[in-house]
C-alpha cells in the first residue's frame, strides 16, 4: 500500500485555504499568544504537581493510587505545615493561572484553526506524527482545562474520578506540549525576528496588514479587510484573562475581594458563623442524633480512649487562625479553637512521631476518611477544633469536632470526626 495515499483536491469548506479569511491570522499572532500562554501553563503545571504532593499521604479515593505508587513524582520531602497559607497560595495560583489561560488558549486555537483542516491530511510519516501530536495537544489541553473548570464549578458530569483523570490527562497534554515547543519555538523566533516581538501591536486598524501566506503558515490566501486590529484582539483576550485571574484570586484572598469572584461558586460568606460551607451537614447524610450527647471521640493508639465533647473541652485548648484551602481554589481563614492533635496522640499513648487516620461520622464517599502525616500530627497548631470564632462549631462546620491542619489541602480537614487512629512511625 502506498503511503501517504493520493488525496486529490480539498473538499469545499474549511479544507480550502481560501475559507480562512481573517487578516489577523498568521505566525506572529499565534507565536505571541503562545508566548503569553507558556508562563501560565508552567505555573499551572508546577502548582498542579505540588497539589499532588500535598494530597499525600494517601486519602483513600482522593489520592492517586496507594501510598508508594508513583512516588518518583513526589518531591523528596513531606508537604510542610508552614507557612499555614501555603496550599491556599499554591492552589489559588493553580486555579487562577489555569482560568486565566483559557481565553488565551481559545484565541490560540482560533488562530491556529486552519492547521486542523490541512489538506492533504497526511503528507508523509513525519507529517502524520506531527498531526497526531497536535491531536494529543489539543485534545489533552481541552481535557485538562475543561475537567478543571467543571471541577471548580463543582459539577461532575462524568463517571470517572476527577483527580486521577486530570492528573494523567496533564501528562498527555504536557508531553505533547513539549514536542510542540521543540517544533514551534524556531517558528516563533523566526516570526519575532521578521516582524518584531511587539512591533505589530503599534498598528491601528487602518494599518493592520495580513502576514504573507505560504504552505506552512496560517496567514490567509484571500484576506478580508480587518474589523479589529491585532492589538484590539489581544487587548480583548488579555482583559478576559486578567478578569478571570482576579476572579480566581478573589475566592482565595477573601474579605472584600471575595465579592469580585462573582463567577466562582465560593464568592460569598454565606454560611453559619459568617463563612462559607462546602459540604453542608444535610449533604453529609449524618443523623443529627449521632452528633448529640451520645457522641464520643474514639482514639486508638497504644491504648484506646473515649472522650465526650465535655472531656475534650476540659483539656487544654489552643486557638489558631488557619485557612481551609480546597483543591477547587477557594479558601477561608478563621480562628479555630480545640485540642492539639499531638495531645490526643499522647493521650492514646503515642508520643513519638505518629501518623493519624481520621474517620468521620459520614460514611461512604471519598471524604469519610483521611490520613495525616507525622509532621502534620506533630505540628502544635494542628487541631481537633471544637469551636470557631469564639463559638461552638455549627453543624455545617463539622460539629462536634473537625480537623484543622496548617497548610494542608482542605480535604485533609475531616468534619464530624468520629475516631482518630494514631500509628507510631519509626
Ligand atoms: N466528613 C467530611 N469532611 C470533609 C469533607 C466532606 O465532604 N465530608 N470535605 C472536605 C473538603 S474537600 C474540604 S475543602 C473541606 C471543606 O470544608 P467545609 O465543608 O467546612 O467548607 O472539608 C473537608 N472535610
Ligand atoms: Mo476540598
XYZ file of C-alpha atoms and ligand atoms in Angstrom:
451
model
C 0.000 0.000 0.000
C 1.207 3.442 -0.859
C 1.786 5.940 1.960
C 0.538 8.543 2.015
C -2.376 7.798 -0.311
C -3.416 10.294 -3.014
C -5.975 12.707 -1.633
C -6.826 14.803 -4.662
C -8.299 18.293 -4.347
C -9.507 19.518 -0.955
C -13.275 19.198 -0.390
C -15.135 22.513 -0.238
C -15.220 24.330 3.095
C -12.547 24.609 5.771
C -10.125 22.287 3.975
C -9.613 25.005 1.361
C -7.186 27.744 2.307
C -9.476 30.429 0.847
C -12.041 29.529 3.514
C -9.921 31.194 6.248
C -10.053 34.900 5.651
C -9.156 36.731 8.857
C -6.251 39.077 8.091
C -5.019 38.735 11.687
C -4.119 35.059 11.463
C -0.510 34.167 10.920
C 2.668 33.006 12.636
C 3.226 36.238 14.558
C -0.209 36.212 16.195
C -0.027 32.523 17.063
C 3.520 32.946 18.409
C 2.572 35.948 20.522
C -0.387 34.094 22.028
C 1.845 31.066 22.606
C 4.447 33.182 24.386
C 1.740 34.649 26.633
C 0.290 31.225 27.349
C 3.502 29.424 28.194
C 4.279 31.051 31.582
C 0.688 30.481 32.731
C 0.879 26.826 31.749
C 4.223 26.413 33.503
C 2.829 27.937 36.714
C -0.334 25.886 36.436
C 1.578 22.639 35.862
C 4.072 23.191 38.687
C 1.401 24.123 41.209
C -0.670 21.174 39.991
C 2.151 18.773 40.772
C 2.634 20.483 44.142
C -1.021 19.820 44.873
C -0.397 16.180 44.085
C 2.405 16.184 46.670
C 0.156 17.946 49.189
C -2.613 15.390 48.688
C -0.365 12.728 50.145
C -0.387 10.870 52.436
C -2.977 8.655 50.889
C -6.534 9.881 51.032
C -8.378 6.759 50.046
C -10.304 7.678 46.938
C -8.764 11.174 46.756
C -5.100 10.409 46.481
C -3.916 8.756 43.316
C -3.154 5.104 43.837
C -1.770 3.664 47.027
C 0.958 5.307 49.058
C 4.188 4.172 47.443
C 2.791 4.230 43.915
C 4.250 6.881 41.684
C 6.496 8.143 44.435
C 9.013 9.251 41.901
C 6.561 12.024 41.104
C 6.504 13.181 44.694
C 9.077 15.588 45.969
C 11.652 14.107 48.316
C 10.021 15.806 51.294
C 6.666 15.738 53.021
C 4.291 18.594 52.395
C 5.215 21.201 55.053
C 2.855 22.774 57.599
C 4.399 26.254 57.294
C 3.558 28.808 56.165
C -0.023 27.916 57.021
C -1.291 29.614 53.837
C 0.996 27.546 51.613
C -1.676 25.381 49.982
C -4.117 28.296 49.723
C -1.352 30.088 47.806
C -0.174 27.272 45.517
C -3.658 26.022 44.757
C -5.011 29.550 44.354
C -2.270 30.102 41.776
C -3.095 26.795 40.105
C -6.727 27.763 39.634
C -6.105 31.437 38.835
C -3.381 30.682 36.268
C -5.489 27.900 34.783
C -8.605 30.011 34.308
C -6.542 32.989 33.125
C -5.008 30.750 30.461
C -8.378 29.823 28.971
C -9.104 32.961 26.895
C -5.544 32.857 25.549
C -5.831 29.143 24.836
C -9.087 29.693 22.948
C -7.611 32.615 20.987
C -4.605 30.491 20.128
C -6.827 27.633 18.979
C -8.709 30.130 16.840
C -5.507 31.493 15.359
C -4.192 28.020 14.525
C -7.538 26.612 13.405
C -6.624 26.258 9.683
C -3.912 23.813 10.784
C -6.603 21.423 11.976
C -8.006 21.332 8.426
C -4.800 20.804 6.498
C -5.079 19.224 3.091
C -3.833 16.686 2.181
C -4.464 15.352 5.709
C -1.211 13.376 5.619
C 1.804 14.291 3.530
C 4.425 11.955 4.994
C 5.119 9.818 8.025
C 6.736 12.783 9.798
C 3.683 14.903 8.987
C 1.365 12.149 10.262
C 3.278 12.065 13.567
C 3.164 15.841 13.844
C -0.588 15.822 13.324
C -1.060 13.014 15.850
C 0.884 15.025 18.424
C -1.284 18.040 17.611
C -4.375 15.941 18.278
C -2.929 14.968 21.682
C -2.030 18.596 22.377
C -5.450 19.977 21.540
C -7.371 17.013 22.972
C -5.208 16.840 26.111
C -5.364 20.602 26.593
C -9.130 20.782 26.235
C -9.491 17.793 28.559
C -7.380 19.141 31.434
C -8.764 22.671 31.178
C -12.383 21.656 30.964
C -12.259 18.966 33.653
C -10.503 21.580 35.811
C -13.142 24.221 35.159
C -16.030 21.872 35.782
C -14.354 20.718 38.991
C -14.059 24.240 40.379
C -17.670 24.825 39.426
C -18.489 21.712 41.489
C -20.054 19.994 38.526
C -19.050 16.412 37.787
C -20.954 15.284 34.708
C -18.849 12.158 34.216
C -18.256 8.723 35.629
C -14.522 8.829 36.221
C -12.679 10.084 39.247
C -11.603 13.678 38.686
C -8.206 13.705 40.409
C -6.509 10.829 38.555
C -8.127 11.745 35.233
C -6.992 15.361 35.477
C -3.557 14.239 36.686
C -2.883 11.677 33.970
C -4.542 13.874 31.342
C -1.964 16.530 32.206
C 0.828 14.071 31.309
C -0.615 13.642 27.829
C -1.024 17.376 27.462
C 2.430 18.283 28.800
C 4.230 15.618 26.758
C 2.505 16.830 23.586
C 3.294 20.417 24.614
C 6.993 19.548 24.979
C 7.025 18.173 21.454
C 5.062 21.156 20.173
C 7.616 23.537 21.712
C 10.525 21.696 20.116
C 8.978 22.154 16.680
C 7.393 25.582 17.180
C 9.916 27.626 19.155
C 12.021 28.080 15.995
C 8.898 29.166 14.099
C 8.066 31.692 16.811
C 11.618 33.032 16.935
C 11.533 33.479 13.181
C 8.197 35.330 13.349
C 9.543 37.628 16.088
C 12.763 38.224 14.137
C 10.905 39.108 10.974
C 8.089 41.183 12.454
C 9.374 42.226 15.871
C 8.087 40.932 19.192
C 5.708 43.800 19.880
C 6.037 45.946 16.746
C 2.748 44.612 15.245
C 0.959 45.978 18.326
C 1.620 49.502 17.065
C -0.579 49.015 14.002
C -4.018 50.539 14.318
C -6.959 49.192 12.357
C -6.110 51.128 9.189
C -2.565 49.758 9.221
C -3.431 46.157 10.036
C -1.969 44.135 7.167
C -2.116 40.376 6.720
C 1.069 38.343 7.140
C 2.419 36.807 3.922
C 0.695 33.464 3.209
C 2.538 30.241 2.412
C 2.308 26.452 2.570
C 3.456 26.317 6.187
C 1.653 29.317 7.657
C -1.899 30.077 8.718
C -1.843 33.516 7.094
C -4.836 33.870 4.725
C -4.630 33.437 0.955
C -7.627 35.686 0.368
C -7.796 38.034 3.367
C -10.822 40.099 4.248
C -10.452 43.710 5.351
C -9.672 43.802 9.096
C -12.502 44.630 11.506
C -10.226 44.766 14.555
C -6.503 45.394 14.935
C -4.157 42.790 16.372
C -3.731 44.889 19.486
C -7.520 45.190 19.752
C -7.840 41.418 19.635
C -5.012 40.894 22.122
C -6.348 43.574 24.478
C -9.741 41.833 24.483
C -8.191 38.451 25.170
C -5.871 39.978 27.791
C -8.758 41.702 29.560
C -10.694 38.422 29.649
C -7.682 36.646 31.017
C -6.964 39.262 33.674
C -10.626 39.345 34.699
C -10.664 35.591 35.187
C -7.386 35.769 37.128
C -8.927 38.299 39.531
C -11.998 36.106 39.955
C -9.670 33.211 40.703
C -7.711 35.016 43.388
C -10.804 36.715 44.810
C -12.003 33.475 46.335
C -8.567 32.784 47.840
C -7.779 36.166 49.348
C -11.313 36.522 50.632
C -12.545 39.515 52.612
C -13.996 42.193 50.322
C -12.106 40.663 47.370
C -14.241 37.542 47.590
C -17.067 39.564 46.056
C -15.138 40.029 42.801
C -15.130 36.257 42.374
C -18.687 36.636 41.139
C -18.480 33.730 38.711
C -16.969 31.357 41.260
C -19.143 29.211 43.489
C -17.384 30.345 46.714
C -17.844 34.031 46.136
C -19.724 34.909 49.288
C -19.623 34.453 53.000
C -22.994 32.711 53.065
C -22.919 30.136 55.803
C -23.356 29.944 59.544
C -20.893 31.892 61.706
C -20.102 34.261 58.868
C -18.248 31.986 56.498
C -19.000 29.632 53.678
C -19.532 25.891 53.803
C -18.535 23.420 51.152
C -20.214 20.270 52.449
C -23.320 21.026 54.490
C -24.462 18.836 57.333
C -27.592 17.870 55.408
C -25.482 16.772 52.446
C -23.328 14.590 54.709
C -26.258 12.256 55.373
C -25.351 12.014 59.076
C -28.204 11.567 61.538
C -28.351 14.579 63.808
C -28.771 12.409 66.924
C -25.272 10.985 66.362
C -23.765 14.420 66.995
C -25.606 14.959 70.296
C -24.847 13.755 73.813
C -24.212 10.183 72.621
C -21.207 11.366 70.595
C -17.811 10.081 71.738
C -14.447 10.610 70.116
C -12.623 7.295 69.840
C -8.853 7.403 69.993
C -6.746 4.379 69.085
C -3.040 4.050 69.618
C -1.041 2.189 72.249
C -4.378 2.252 74.095
C -7.994 3.084 73.301
C -9.625 6.130 74.810
C -13.171 7.506 74.506
C -13.848 11.158 75.134
C -17.048 13.163 75.254
C -17.138 16.727 73.980
C -17.081 17.876 77.638
C -13.894 15.850 78.207
C -12.309 17.462 75.169
C -13.335 20.965 76.263
C -11.811 20.267 79.679
C -8.410 19.640 78.101
C -6.002 22.493 77.433
C -7.382 24.434 74.439
C -5.359 26.106 71.743
C -6.533 28.846 69.365
C -5.109 29.309 65.879
C -6.025 31.367 62.861
C -5.819 28.896 59.974
C -7.229 28.573 56.469
C -9.320 25.842 54.954
C -7.955 25.702 51.414
C -9.690 23.484 48.901
C -8.296 21.946 45.742
C -11.074 23.881 43.999
C -9.052 27.020 44.617
C -11.076 28.809 47.297
C -10.014 29.326 50.865
C -11.252 30.913 54.055
C -9.187 31.754 57.137
C -10.926 31.529 60.511
C -9.968 31.363 64.164
C -10.287 27.816 65.429
C -10.021 26.515 68.994
C -9.647 22.970 70.164
C -7.208 20.305 71.281
C -3.843 19.882 69.513
C -3.705 16.556 67.708
C -0.404 15.711 69.340
C -2.002 15.987 72.791
C -4.611 13.465 71.627
C -1.824 11.208 70.319
C -0.126 11.394 73.710
C -3.429 10.517 75.378
C -3.601 7.431 73.160
C -0.113 6.532 74.317
C 1.739 7.515 71.147
C 4.180 10.256 71.995
C 6.886 9.908 69.345
C 6.132 10.702 65.710
C 2.657 9.496 64.787
C 0.574 9.275 61.652
C -3.156 9.555 62.068
C -6.128 8.075 60.260
C -9.182 10.191 60.849
C -12.692 8.860 60.309
C -15.902 10.809 60.065
C -19.417 10.022 61.183
C -20.109 10.437 57.496
C -19.821 7.050 55.863
C -19.151 6.287 52.248
C -17.961 8.733 49.667
C -14.371 9.812 49.350
C -14.355 12.075 52.401
C -15.170 9.768 55.294
C -11.503 9.089 55.976
C -8.210 10.974 55.687
C -4.639 10.271 56.690
C -2.300 12.824 58.246
C 1.486 12.543 58.126
C 3.614 12.643 61.280
C 4.751 16.189 60.523
C 1.116 17.268 60.401
C 0.123 15.466 63.611
C 3.266 16.749 65.343
C 2.668 20.416 64.493
C 1.364 22.134 67.633
C -1.092 24.165 65.517
C -2.875 21.091 64.130
C -6.163 20.940 65.973
C -9.188 18.874 66.599
C -11.294 22.036 66.509
C -14.346 22.282 68.788
C -15.037 25.980 68.362
C -14.621 28.608 65.680
C -14.561 32.397 66.117
C -15.384 32.043 69.821
C -18.498 29.909 69.379
C -19.230 26.190 69.229
C -18.845 24.833 65.706
C -22.086 24.926 63.755
C -23.251 21.546 62.468
C -22.380 22.752 58.975
C -18.827 23.486 60.083
C -18.295 19.996 61.466
C -19.799 19.910 64.989
C -18.962 18.173 67.316
C -15.334 18.319 66.095
C -13.331 18.816 62.936
C -9.686 18.576 61.940
C -7.747 21.715 61.007
C -4.140 21.286 59.854
C -1.961 24.209 58.737
C -1.084 24.268 55.010
C -2.939 21.003 54.333
C -5.441 20.749 51.482
C -8.998 21.140 52.780
C -9.733 17.507 52.023
C -7.470 16.508 54.935
C -9.619 18.539 57.336
C -12.260 15.938 58.157
C -15.546 17.180 59.588
C -17.840 15.418 62.088
C -14.889 13.409 63.367
C -15.739 10.026 64.887
C -12.344 8.425 65.519
C -8.611 9.029 65.206
C -6.147 6.157 64.992
C -2.532 7.073 65.746
C 0.227 4.882 64.372
C 3.748 5.353 65.652
C 6.327 5.964 62.923
C 9.943 4.931 63.299
N -16.748 14.494 56.631
C -16.327 15.310 55.640
N -15.248 16.080 55.851
C -14.798 16.910 54.869
C -15.444 16.952 53.604
C -16.600 16.156 53.416
O -17.232 16.164 52.356
N -17.014 15.338 54.459
N -14.943 17.761 52.610
C -13.523 18.104 52.730
C -13.084 19.101 51.768
S -12.751 18.570 50.200
C -12.875 20.386 52.130
S -12.237 21.513 51.038
C -13.244 20.885 53.465
C -14.290 21.965 53.281
O -14.779 22.411 54.493
P -16.256 22.996 54.602
O -17.197 21.941 54.064
O -16.443 23.252 56.040
O -16.279 24.235 53.768
O -13.748 19.864 54.307
C -13.182 18.591 54.133
N -13.737 17.689 55.121
Mo -11.948 20.278 49.064
